[in-house]
PDB file of C-alpha atoms in Angstrom:
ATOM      1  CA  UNK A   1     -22.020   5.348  -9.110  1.00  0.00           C
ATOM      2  CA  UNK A   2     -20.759   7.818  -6.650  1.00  0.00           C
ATOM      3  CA  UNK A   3     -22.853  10.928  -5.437  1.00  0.00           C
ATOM      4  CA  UNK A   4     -22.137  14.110  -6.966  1.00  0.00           C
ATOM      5  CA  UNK A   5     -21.004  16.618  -4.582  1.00  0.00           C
ATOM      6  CA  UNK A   6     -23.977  18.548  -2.928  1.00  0.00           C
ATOM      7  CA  UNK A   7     -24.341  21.269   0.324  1.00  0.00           C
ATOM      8  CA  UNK A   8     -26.101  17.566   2.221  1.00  0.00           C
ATOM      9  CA  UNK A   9     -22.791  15.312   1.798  1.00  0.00           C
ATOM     10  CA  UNK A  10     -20.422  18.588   2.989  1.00  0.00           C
ATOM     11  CA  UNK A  11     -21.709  18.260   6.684  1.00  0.00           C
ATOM     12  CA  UNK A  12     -19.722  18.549   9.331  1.00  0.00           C
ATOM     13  CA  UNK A  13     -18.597  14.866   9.903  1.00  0.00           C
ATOM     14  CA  UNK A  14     -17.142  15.458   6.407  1.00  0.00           C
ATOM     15  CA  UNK A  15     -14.127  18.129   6.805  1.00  0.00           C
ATOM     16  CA  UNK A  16     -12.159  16.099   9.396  1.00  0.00           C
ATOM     17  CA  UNK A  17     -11.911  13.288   6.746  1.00  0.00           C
ATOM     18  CA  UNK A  18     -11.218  15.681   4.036  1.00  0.00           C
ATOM     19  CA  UNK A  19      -8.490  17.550   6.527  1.00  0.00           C
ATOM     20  CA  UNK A  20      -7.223  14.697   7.277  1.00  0.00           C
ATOM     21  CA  UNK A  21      -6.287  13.608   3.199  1.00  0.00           C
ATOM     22  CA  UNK A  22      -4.889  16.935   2.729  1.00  0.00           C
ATOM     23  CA  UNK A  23      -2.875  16.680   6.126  1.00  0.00           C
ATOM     24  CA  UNK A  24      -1.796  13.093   4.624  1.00  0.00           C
ATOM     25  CA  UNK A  25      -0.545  14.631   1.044  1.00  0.00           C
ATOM     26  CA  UNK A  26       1.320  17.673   2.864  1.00  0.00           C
ATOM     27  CA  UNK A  27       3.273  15.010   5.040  1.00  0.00           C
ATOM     28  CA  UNK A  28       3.961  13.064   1.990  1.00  0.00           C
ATOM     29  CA  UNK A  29       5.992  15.679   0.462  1.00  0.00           C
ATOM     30  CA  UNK A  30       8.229  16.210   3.771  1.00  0.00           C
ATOM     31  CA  UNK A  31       8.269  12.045   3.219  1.00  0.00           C
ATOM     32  CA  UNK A  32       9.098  12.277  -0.031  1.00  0.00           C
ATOM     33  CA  UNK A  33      11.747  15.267   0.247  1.00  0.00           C
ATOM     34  CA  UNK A  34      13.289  13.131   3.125  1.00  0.00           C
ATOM     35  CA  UNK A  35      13.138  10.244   1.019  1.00  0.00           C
ATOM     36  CA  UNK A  36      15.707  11.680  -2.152  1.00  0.00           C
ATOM     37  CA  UNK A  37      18.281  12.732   0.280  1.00  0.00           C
ATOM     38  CA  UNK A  38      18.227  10.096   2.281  1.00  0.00           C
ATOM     39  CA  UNK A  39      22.073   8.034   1.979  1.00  0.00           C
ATOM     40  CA  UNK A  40      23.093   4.934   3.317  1.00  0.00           C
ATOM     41  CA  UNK A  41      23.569   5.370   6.891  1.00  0.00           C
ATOM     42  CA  UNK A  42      25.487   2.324   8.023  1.00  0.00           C
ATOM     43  CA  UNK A  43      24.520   2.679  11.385  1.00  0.00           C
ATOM     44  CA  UNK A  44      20.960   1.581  10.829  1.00  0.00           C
ATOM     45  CA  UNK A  45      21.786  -0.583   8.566  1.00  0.00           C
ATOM     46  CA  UNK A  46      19.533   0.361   5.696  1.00  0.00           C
ATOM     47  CA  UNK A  47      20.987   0.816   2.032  1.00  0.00           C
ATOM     48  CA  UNK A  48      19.026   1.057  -1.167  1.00  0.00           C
ATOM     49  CA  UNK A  49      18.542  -0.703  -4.857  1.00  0.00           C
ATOM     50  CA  UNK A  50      16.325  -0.386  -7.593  1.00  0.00           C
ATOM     51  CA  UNK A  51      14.462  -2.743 -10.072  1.00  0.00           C
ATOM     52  CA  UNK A  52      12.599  -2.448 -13.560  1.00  0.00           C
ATOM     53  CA  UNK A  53       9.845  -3.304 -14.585  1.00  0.00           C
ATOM     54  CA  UNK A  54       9.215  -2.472 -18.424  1.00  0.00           C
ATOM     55  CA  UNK A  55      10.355   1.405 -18.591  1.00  0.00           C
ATOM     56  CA  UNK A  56       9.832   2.267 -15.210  1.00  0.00           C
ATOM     57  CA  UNK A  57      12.733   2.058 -12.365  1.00  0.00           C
ATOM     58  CA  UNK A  58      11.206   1.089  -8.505  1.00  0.00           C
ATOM     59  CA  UNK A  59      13.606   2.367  -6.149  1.00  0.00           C
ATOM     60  CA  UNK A  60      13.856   0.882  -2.504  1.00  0.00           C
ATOM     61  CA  UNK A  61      15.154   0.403   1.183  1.00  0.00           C
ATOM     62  CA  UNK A  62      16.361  -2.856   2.467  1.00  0.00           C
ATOM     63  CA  UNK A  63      17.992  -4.498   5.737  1.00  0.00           C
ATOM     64  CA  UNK A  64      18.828  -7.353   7.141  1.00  0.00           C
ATOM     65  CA  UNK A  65      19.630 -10.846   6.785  1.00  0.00           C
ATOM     66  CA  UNK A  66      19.409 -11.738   3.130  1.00  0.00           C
ATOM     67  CA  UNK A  67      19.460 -15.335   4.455  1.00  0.00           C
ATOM     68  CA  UNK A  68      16.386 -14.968   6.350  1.00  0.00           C
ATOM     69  CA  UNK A  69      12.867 -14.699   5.044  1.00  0.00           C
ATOM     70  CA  UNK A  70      11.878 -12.051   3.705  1.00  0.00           C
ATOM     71  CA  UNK A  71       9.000  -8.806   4.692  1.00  0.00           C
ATOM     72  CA  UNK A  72       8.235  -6.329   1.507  1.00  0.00           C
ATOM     73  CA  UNK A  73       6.450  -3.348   3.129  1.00  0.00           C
ATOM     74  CA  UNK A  74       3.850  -1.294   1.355  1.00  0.00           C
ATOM     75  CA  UNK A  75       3.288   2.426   1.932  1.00  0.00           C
ATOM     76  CA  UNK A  76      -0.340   3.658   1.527  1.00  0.00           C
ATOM     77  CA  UNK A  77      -1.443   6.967  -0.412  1.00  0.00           C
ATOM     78  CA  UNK A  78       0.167   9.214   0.025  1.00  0.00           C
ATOM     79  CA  UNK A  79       3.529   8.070   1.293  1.00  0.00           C
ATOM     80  CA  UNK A  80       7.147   6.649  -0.020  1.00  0.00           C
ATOM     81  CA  UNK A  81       9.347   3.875   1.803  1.00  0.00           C
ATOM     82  CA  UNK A  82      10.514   5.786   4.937  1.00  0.00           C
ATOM     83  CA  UNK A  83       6.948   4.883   6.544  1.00  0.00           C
ATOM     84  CA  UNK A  84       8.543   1.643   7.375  1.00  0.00           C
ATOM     85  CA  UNK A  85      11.957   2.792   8.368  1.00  0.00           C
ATOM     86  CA  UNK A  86      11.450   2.004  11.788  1.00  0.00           C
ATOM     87  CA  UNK A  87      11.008  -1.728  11.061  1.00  0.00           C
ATOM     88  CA  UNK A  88      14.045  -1.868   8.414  1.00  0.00           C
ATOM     89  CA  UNK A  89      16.412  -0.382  11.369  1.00  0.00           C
ATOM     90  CA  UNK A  90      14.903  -2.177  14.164  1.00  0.00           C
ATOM     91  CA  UNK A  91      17.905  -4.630  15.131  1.00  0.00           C
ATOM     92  CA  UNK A  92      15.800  -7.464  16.396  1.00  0.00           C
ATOM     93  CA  UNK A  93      13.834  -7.343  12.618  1.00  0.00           C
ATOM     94  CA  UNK A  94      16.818  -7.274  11.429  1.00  0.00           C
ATOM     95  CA  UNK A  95      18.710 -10.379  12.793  1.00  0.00           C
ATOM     96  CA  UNK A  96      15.727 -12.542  11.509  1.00  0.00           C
ATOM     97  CA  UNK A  97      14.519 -11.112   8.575  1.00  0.00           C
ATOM     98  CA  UNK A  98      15.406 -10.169   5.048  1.00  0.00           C
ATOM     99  CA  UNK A  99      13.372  -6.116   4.567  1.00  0.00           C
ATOM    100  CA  UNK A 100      12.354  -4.051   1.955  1.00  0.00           C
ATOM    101  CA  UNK A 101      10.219  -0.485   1.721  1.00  0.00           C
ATOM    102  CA  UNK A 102       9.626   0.264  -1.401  1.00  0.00           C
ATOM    103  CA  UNK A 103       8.562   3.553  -3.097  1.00  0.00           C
ATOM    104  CA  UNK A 104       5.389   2.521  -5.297  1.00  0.00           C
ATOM    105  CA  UNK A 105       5.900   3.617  -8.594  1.00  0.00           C
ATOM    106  CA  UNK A 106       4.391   7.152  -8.428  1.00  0.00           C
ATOM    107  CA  UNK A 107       5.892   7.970  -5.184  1.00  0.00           C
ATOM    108  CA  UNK A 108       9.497   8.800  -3.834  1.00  0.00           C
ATOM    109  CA  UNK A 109      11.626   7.925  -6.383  1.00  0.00           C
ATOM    110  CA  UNK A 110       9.804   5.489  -8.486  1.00  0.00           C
ATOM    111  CA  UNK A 111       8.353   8.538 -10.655  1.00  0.00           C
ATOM    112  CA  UNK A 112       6.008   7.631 -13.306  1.00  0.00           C
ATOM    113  CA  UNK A 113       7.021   8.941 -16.636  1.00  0.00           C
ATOM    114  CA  UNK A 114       9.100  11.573 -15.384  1.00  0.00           C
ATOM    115  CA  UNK A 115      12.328  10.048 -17.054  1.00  0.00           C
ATOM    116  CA  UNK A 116      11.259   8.478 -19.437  1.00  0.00           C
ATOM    117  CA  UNK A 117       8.895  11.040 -21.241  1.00  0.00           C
ATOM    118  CA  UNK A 118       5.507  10.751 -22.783  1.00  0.00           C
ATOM    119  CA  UNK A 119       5.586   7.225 -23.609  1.00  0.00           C
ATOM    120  CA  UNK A 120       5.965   6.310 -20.000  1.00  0.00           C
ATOM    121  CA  UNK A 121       2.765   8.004 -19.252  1.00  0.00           C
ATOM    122  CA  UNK A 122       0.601   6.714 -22.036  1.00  0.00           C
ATOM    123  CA  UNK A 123       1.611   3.740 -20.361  1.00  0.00           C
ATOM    124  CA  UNK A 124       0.572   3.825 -17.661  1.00  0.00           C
ATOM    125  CA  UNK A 125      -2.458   5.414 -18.693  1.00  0.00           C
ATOM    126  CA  UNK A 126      -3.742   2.223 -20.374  1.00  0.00           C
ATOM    127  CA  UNK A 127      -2.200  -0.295 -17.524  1.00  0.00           C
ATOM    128  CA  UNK A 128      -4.591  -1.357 -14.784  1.00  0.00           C
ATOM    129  CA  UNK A 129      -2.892   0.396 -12.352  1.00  0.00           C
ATOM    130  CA  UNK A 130      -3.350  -2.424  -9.558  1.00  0.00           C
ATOM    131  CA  UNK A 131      -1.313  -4.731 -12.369  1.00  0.00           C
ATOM    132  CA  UNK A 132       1.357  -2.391 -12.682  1.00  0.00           C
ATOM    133  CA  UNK A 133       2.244  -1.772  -9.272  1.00  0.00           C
ATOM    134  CA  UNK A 134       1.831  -5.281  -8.185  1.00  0.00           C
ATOM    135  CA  UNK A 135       4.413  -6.052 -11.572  1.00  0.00           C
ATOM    136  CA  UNK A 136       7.294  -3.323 -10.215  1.00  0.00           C
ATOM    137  CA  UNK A 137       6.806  -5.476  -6.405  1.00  0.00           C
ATOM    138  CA  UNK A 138       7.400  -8.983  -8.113  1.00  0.00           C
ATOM    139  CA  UNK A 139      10.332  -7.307 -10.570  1.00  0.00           C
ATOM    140  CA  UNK A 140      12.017  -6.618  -6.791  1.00  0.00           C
ATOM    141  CA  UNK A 141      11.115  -9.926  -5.652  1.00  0.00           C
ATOM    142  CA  UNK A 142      12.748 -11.484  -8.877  1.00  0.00           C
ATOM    143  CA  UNK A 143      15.779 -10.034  -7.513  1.00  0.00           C
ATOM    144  CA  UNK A 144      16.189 -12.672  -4.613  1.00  0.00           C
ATOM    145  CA  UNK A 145      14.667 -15.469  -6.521  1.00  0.00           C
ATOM    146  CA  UNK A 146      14.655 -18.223  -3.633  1.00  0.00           C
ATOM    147  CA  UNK A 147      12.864 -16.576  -1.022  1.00  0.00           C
ATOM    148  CA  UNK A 148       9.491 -16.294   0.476  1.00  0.00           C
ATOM    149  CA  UNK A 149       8.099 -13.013   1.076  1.00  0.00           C
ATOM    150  CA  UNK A 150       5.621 -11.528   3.853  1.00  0.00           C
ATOM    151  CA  UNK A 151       3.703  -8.545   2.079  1.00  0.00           C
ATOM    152  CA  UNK A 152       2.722  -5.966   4.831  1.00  0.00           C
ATOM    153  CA  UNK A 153       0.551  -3.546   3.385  1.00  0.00           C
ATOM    154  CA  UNK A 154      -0.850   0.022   4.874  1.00  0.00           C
ATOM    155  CA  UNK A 155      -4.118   1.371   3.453  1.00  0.00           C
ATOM    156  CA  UNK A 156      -3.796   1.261   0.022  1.00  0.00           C
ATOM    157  CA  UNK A 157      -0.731  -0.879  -0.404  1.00  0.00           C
ATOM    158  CA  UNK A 158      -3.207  -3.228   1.676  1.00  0.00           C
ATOM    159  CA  UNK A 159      -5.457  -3.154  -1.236  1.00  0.00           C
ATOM    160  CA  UNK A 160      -2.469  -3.844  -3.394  1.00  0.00           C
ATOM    161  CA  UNK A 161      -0.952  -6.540  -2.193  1.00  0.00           C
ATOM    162  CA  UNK A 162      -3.537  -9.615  -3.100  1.00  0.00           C
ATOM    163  CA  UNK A 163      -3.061  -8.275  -6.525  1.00  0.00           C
ATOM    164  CA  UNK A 164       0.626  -9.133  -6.176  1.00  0.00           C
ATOM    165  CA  UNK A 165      -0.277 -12.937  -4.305  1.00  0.00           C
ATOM    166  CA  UNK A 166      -2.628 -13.450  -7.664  1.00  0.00           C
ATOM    167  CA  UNK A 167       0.461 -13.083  -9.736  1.00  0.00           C
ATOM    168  CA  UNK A 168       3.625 -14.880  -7.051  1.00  0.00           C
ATOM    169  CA  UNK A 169       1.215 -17.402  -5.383  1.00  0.00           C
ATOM    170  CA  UNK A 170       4.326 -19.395  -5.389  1.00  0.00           C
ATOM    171  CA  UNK A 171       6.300 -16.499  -3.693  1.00  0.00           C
ATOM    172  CA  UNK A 172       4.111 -14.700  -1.434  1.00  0.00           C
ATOM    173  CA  UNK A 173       3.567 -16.730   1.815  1.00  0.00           C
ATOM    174  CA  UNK A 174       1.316 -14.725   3.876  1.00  0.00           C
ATOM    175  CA  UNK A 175      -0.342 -10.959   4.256  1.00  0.00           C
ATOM    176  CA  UNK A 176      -0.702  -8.867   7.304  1.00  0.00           C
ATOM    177  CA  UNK A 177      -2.781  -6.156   5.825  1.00  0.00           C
ATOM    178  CA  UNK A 178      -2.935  -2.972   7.667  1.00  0.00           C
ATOM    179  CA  UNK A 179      -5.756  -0.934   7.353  1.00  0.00           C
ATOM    180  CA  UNK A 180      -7.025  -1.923   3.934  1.00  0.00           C
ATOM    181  CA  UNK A 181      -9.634  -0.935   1.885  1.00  0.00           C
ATOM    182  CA  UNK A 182     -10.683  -3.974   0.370  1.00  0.00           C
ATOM    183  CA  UNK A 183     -14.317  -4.377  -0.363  1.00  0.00           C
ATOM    184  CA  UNK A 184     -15.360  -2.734  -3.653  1.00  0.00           C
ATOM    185  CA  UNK A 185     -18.655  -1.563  -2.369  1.00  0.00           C
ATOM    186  CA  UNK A 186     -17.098   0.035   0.318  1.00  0.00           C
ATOM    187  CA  UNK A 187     -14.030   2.061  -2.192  1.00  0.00           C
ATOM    188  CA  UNK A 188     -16.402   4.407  -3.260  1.00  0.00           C
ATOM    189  CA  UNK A 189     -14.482   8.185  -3.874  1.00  0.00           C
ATOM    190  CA  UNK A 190     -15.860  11.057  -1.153  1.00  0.00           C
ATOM    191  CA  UNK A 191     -17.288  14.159  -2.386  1.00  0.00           C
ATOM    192  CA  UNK A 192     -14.001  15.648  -1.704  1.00  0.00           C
ATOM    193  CA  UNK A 193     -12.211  13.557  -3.996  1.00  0.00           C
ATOM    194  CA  UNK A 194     -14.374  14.048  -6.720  1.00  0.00           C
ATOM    195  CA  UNK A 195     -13.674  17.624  -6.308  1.00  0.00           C
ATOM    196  CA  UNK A 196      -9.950  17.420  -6.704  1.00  0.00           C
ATOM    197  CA  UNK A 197     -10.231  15.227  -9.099  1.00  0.00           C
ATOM    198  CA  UNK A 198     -12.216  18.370 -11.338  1.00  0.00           C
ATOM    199  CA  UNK A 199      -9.715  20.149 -14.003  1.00  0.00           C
ATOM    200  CA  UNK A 200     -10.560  23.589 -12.261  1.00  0.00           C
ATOM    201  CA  UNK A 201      -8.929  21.704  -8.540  1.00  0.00           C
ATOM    202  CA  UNK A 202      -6.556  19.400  -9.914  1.00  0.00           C
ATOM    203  CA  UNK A 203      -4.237  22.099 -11.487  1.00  0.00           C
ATOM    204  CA  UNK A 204      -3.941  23.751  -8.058  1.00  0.00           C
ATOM    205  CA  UNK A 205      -2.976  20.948  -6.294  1.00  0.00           C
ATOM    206  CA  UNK A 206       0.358  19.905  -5.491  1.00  0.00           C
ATOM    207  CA  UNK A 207       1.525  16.516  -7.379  1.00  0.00           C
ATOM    208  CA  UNK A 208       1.410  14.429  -4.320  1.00  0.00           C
ATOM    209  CA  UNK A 209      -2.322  15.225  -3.506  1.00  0.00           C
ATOM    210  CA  UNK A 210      -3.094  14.846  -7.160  1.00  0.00           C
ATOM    211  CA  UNK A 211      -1.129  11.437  -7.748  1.00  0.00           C
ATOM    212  CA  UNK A 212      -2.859  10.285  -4.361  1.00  0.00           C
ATOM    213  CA  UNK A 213      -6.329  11.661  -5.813  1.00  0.00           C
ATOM    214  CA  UNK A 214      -6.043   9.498  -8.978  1.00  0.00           C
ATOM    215  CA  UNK A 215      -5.135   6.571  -6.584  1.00  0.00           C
ATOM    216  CA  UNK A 216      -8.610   6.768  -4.649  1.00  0.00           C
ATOM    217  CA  UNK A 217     -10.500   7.458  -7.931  1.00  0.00           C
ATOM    218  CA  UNK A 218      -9.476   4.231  -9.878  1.00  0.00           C
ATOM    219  CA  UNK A 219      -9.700   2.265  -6.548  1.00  0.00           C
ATOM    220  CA  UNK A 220     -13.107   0.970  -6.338  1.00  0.00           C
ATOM    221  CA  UNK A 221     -12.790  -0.526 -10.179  1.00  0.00           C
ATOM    222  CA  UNK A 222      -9.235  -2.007  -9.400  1.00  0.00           C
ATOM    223  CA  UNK A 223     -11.465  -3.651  -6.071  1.00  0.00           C
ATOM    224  CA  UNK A 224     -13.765  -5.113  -8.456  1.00  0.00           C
ATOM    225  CA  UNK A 225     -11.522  -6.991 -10.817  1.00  0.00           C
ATOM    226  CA  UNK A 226      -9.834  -8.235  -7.818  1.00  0.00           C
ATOM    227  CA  UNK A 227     -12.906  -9.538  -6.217  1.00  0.00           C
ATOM    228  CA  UNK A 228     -13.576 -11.224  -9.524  1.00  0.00           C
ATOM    229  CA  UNK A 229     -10.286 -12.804  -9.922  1.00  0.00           C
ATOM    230  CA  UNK A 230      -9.670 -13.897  -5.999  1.00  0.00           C
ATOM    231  CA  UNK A 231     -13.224 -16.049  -6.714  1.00  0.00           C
ATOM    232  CA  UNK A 232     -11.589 -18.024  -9.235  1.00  0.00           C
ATOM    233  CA  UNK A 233      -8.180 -19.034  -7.387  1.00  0.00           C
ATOM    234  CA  UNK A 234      -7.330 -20.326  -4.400  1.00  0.00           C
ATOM    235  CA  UNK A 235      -3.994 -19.239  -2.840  1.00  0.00           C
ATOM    236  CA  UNK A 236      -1.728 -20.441  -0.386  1.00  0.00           C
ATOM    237  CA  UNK A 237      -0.990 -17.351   1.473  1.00  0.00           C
ATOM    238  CA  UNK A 238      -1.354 -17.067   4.873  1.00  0.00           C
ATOM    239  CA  UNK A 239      -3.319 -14.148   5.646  1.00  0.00           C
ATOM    240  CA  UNK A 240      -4.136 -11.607   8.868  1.00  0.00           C
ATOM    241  CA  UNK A 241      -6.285  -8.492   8.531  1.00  0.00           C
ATOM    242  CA  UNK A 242      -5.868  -5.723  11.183  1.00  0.00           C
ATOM    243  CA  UNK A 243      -8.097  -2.916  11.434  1.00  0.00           C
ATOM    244  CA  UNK A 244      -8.942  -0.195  13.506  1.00  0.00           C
ATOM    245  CA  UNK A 245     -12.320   0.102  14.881  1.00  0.00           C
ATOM    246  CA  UNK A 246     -12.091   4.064  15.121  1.00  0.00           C
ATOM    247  CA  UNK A 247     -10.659   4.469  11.536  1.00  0.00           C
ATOM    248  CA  UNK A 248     -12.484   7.654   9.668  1.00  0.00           C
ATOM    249  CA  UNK A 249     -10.358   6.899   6.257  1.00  0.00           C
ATOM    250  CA  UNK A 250     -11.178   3.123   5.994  1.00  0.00           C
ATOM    251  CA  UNK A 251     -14.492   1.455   7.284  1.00  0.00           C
ATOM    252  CA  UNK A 252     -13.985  -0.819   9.808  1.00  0.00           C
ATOM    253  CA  UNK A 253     -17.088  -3.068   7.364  1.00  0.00           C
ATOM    254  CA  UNK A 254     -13.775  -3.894   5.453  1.00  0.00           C
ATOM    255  CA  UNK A 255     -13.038  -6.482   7.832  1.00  0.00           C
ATOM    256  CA  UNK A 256     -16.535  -8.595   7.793  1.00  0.00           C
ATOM    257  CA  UNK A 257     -16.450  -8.113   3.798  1.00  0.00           C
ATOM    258  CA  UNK A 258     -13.014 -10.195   3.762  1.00  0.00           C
ATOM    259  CA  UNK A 259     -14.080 -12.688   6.374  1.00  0.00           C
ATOM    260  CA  UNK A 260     -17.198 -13.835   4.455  1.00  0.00           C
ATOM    261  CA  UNK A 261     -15.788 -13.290   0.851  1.00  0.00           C
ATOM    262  CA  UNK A 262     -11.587 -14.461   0.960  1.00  0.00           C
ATOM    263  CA  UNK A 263     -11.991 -17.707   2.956  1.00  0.00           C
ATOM    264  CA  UNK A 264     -13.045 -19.667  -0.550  1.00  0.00           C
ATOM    265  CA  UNK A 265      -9.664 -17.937  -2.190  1.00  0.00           C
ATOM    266  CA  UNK A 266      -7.004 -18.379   0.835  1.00  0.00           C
ATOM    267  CA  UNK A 267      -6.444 -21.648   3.357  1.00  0.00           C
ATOM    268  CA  UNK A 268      -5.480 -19.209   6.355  1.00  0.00           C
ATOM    269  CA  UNK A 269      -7.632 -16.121   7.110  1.00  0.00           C
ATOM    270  CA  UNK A 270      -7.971 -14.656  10.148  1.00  0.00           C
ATOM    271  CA  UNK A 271      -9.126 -10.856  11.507  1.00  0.00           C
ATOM    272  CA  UNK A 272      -7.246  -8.901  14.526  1.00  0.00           C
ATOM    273  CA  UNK A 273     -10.105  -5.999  15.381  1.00  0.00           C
ATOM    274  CA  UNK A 274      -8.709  -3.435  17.452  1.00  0.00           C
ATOM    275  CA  UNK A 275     -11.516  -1.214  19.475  1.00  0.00           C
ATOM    276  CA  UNK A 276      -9.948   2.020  20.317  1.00  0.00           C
ATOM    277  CA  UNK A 277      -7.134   2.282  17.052  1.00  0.00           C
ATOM    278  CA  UNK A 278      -7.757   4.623  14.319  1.00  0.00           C
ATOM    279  CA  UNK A 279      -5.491   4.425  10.673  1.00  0.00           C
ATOM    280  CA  UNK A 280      -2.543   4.615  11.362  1.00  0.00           C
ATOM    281  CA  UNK A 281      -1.648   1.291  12.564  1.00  0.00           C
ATOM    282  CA  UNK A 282       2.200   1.263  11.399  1.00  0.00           C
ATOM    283  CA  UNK A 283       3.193   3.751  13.631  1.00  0.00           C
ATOM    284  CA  UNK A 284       0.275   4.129  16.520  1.00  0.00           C
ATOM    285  CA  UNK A 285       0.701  -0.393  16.894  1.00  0.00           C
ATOM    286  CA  UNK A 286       4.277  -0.867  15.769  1.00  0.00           C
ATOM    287  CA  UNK A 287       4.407  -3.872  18.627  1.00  0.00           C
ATOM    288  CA  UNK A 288       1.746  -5.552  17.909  1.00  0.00           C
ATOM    289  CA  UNK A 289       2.511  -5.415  14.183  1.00  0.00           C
ATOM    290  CA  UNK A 290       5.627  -6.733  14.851  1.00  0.00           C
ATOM    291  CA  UNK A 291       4.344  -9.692  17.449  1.00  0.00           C
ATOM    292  CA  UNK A 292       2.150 -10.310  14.438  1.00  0.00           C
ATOM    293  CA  UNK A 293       4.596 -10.594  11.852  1.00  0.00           C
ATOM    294  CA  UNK A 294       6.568 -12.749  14.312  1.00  0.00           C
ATOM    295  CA  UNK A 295       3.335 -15.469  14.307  1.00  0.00           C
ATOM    296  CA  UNK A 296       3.595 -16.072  10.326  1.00  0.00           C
ATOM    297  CA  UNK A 297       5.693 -19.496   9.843  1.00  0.00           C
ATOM    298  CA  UNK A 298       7.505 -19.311   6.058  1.00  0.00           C
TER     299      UNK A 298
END
């Protein structure tokens, strides 16, 4: 069970963390403002579809050579699919892959229950919400039904994305995961999300912060049905974890859980530890994520 908030777990190494999530939701909303008024601009090469997946609508961004194999990028929490417009209108992705950014439902313009009223939200209420988002990414990959995709995750769409190999093993051919919180133990809420997540907070919050709140609150319970379900499967995904050694949002310790627990459950693991990197490894390591996504073979 997670500590209650107290004077002794507000100390000082604390409020950079806690800056730092609020910093995260606040640049969300410019994301997500930039995201609905975004059009196609033909120069990059980026244009955008939707899917559905029972009454919810995912919108995304896509590029490239529809040929080619193809990369589903997934933004963390906060965030919508222009974290990953750099790869989709990177020319040299472009040629050789097949791209989509997707707005998780919640974010950007894959609202929750916004259109579709109260039902919607019920809904999603009472769907594990690991299920659900991993159902709206394979309702996009049903879409292009003869390809294999690469799932590139950040942070929480890290966490995300085995949920979505569980349920396309025969799709999903490998995972560079990006920063991921991944061990159960370890996806514990802080102090100050347990705060926002208090009626007298919450209502003050803007929705982006709150929406992101709820993510982190249900996360370590999501972690622990996937642990239990990855020990009963074995998958054929490829998979790469890359992880800052100077991250203060995600423990580094993510890393050694996956290495001793996700060998039984995929044929290909391996670990890239980076000493002097912090979070935000899609736009502080862009080469090196894309020499990485270069090494998968699918």
């Amino acid at each position: 069970m997670s500590k209650q908030f107290s004077p002794e777990l507000a100390n000082k190494s604390c409020w950079p963390k806690l800056a730092v999530f609020v910093g995260l939701a606040l640049f969300s909303n410019v994301l997500g403002a930039q995201a609905n008024k975004k059009t196609i601009d033909s120069d990059s090469g980026i244009a955008f579809s939707s899917a559905v997946v029972d009454q919810y609508r995912i919108h995304f961004a896509y590029a490239g050579d529809r040929d080619k194999p193809g990369i589903i990028f997934l933004h963390g929490t906060p965030g919508s699919w222009p974290a990953f417009e750099k790869y989709l209108a990177n020319k040299s992705l472009q040629e050789d892959y097949f791209m989509v950014s997707v707005d998780r439902l919640g974010w950007g313009k894959s609202r929750i229950g916004l259109a579709t009223g109260g039902a919607s939200r019920r809904h999603a209420k009472t769907t594990s919400a690991f299920l659900l988002q991993a159902r709206s990414i394979a309702s996009v990959m049903r879409l292009y039904p003869a390809k294999k995709w690469l799932l590139v995750g950040h942070s929480l769409g890290s966490s995300i994305a085995p949920k979505i190999a569980l349920l396309e093993d025969n799709k999903v051919a490998g995972m560079l995961l990006l920063s991921g919180s991944l061990d159960p133990r370890l996806g514990k809420p802080r102090w100050y999300n347990q705060i926002a997540g208090t009626l007298l907070v919450k209502w003050m919050l803007p929705r982006a912060l709150k929406f992101s709140n709820d993510e982190i609150m249900g996360l370590q319970e999501e972690l622990r049905h996937l642990e239990s379900e990855l020990a009963t499967r074995k998958l054929a995904a490829e998979v790469v974890i890359m992880q800052g050694l100077k991250d203060r949002l995600v423990s580094p310790q993510n890393t050694s859980y996956v290495m001793k627990n996700w060998p039984r459950s995929f044929k290909n693991l391996r670990s890239i530890a980076l000493p002097d990197a912090g979070h935000f490894l899609p736009w502080e390591q862009s080469e090196l994520v894309i020499e990485t996504i270069r090494q998968f073979k699918f």
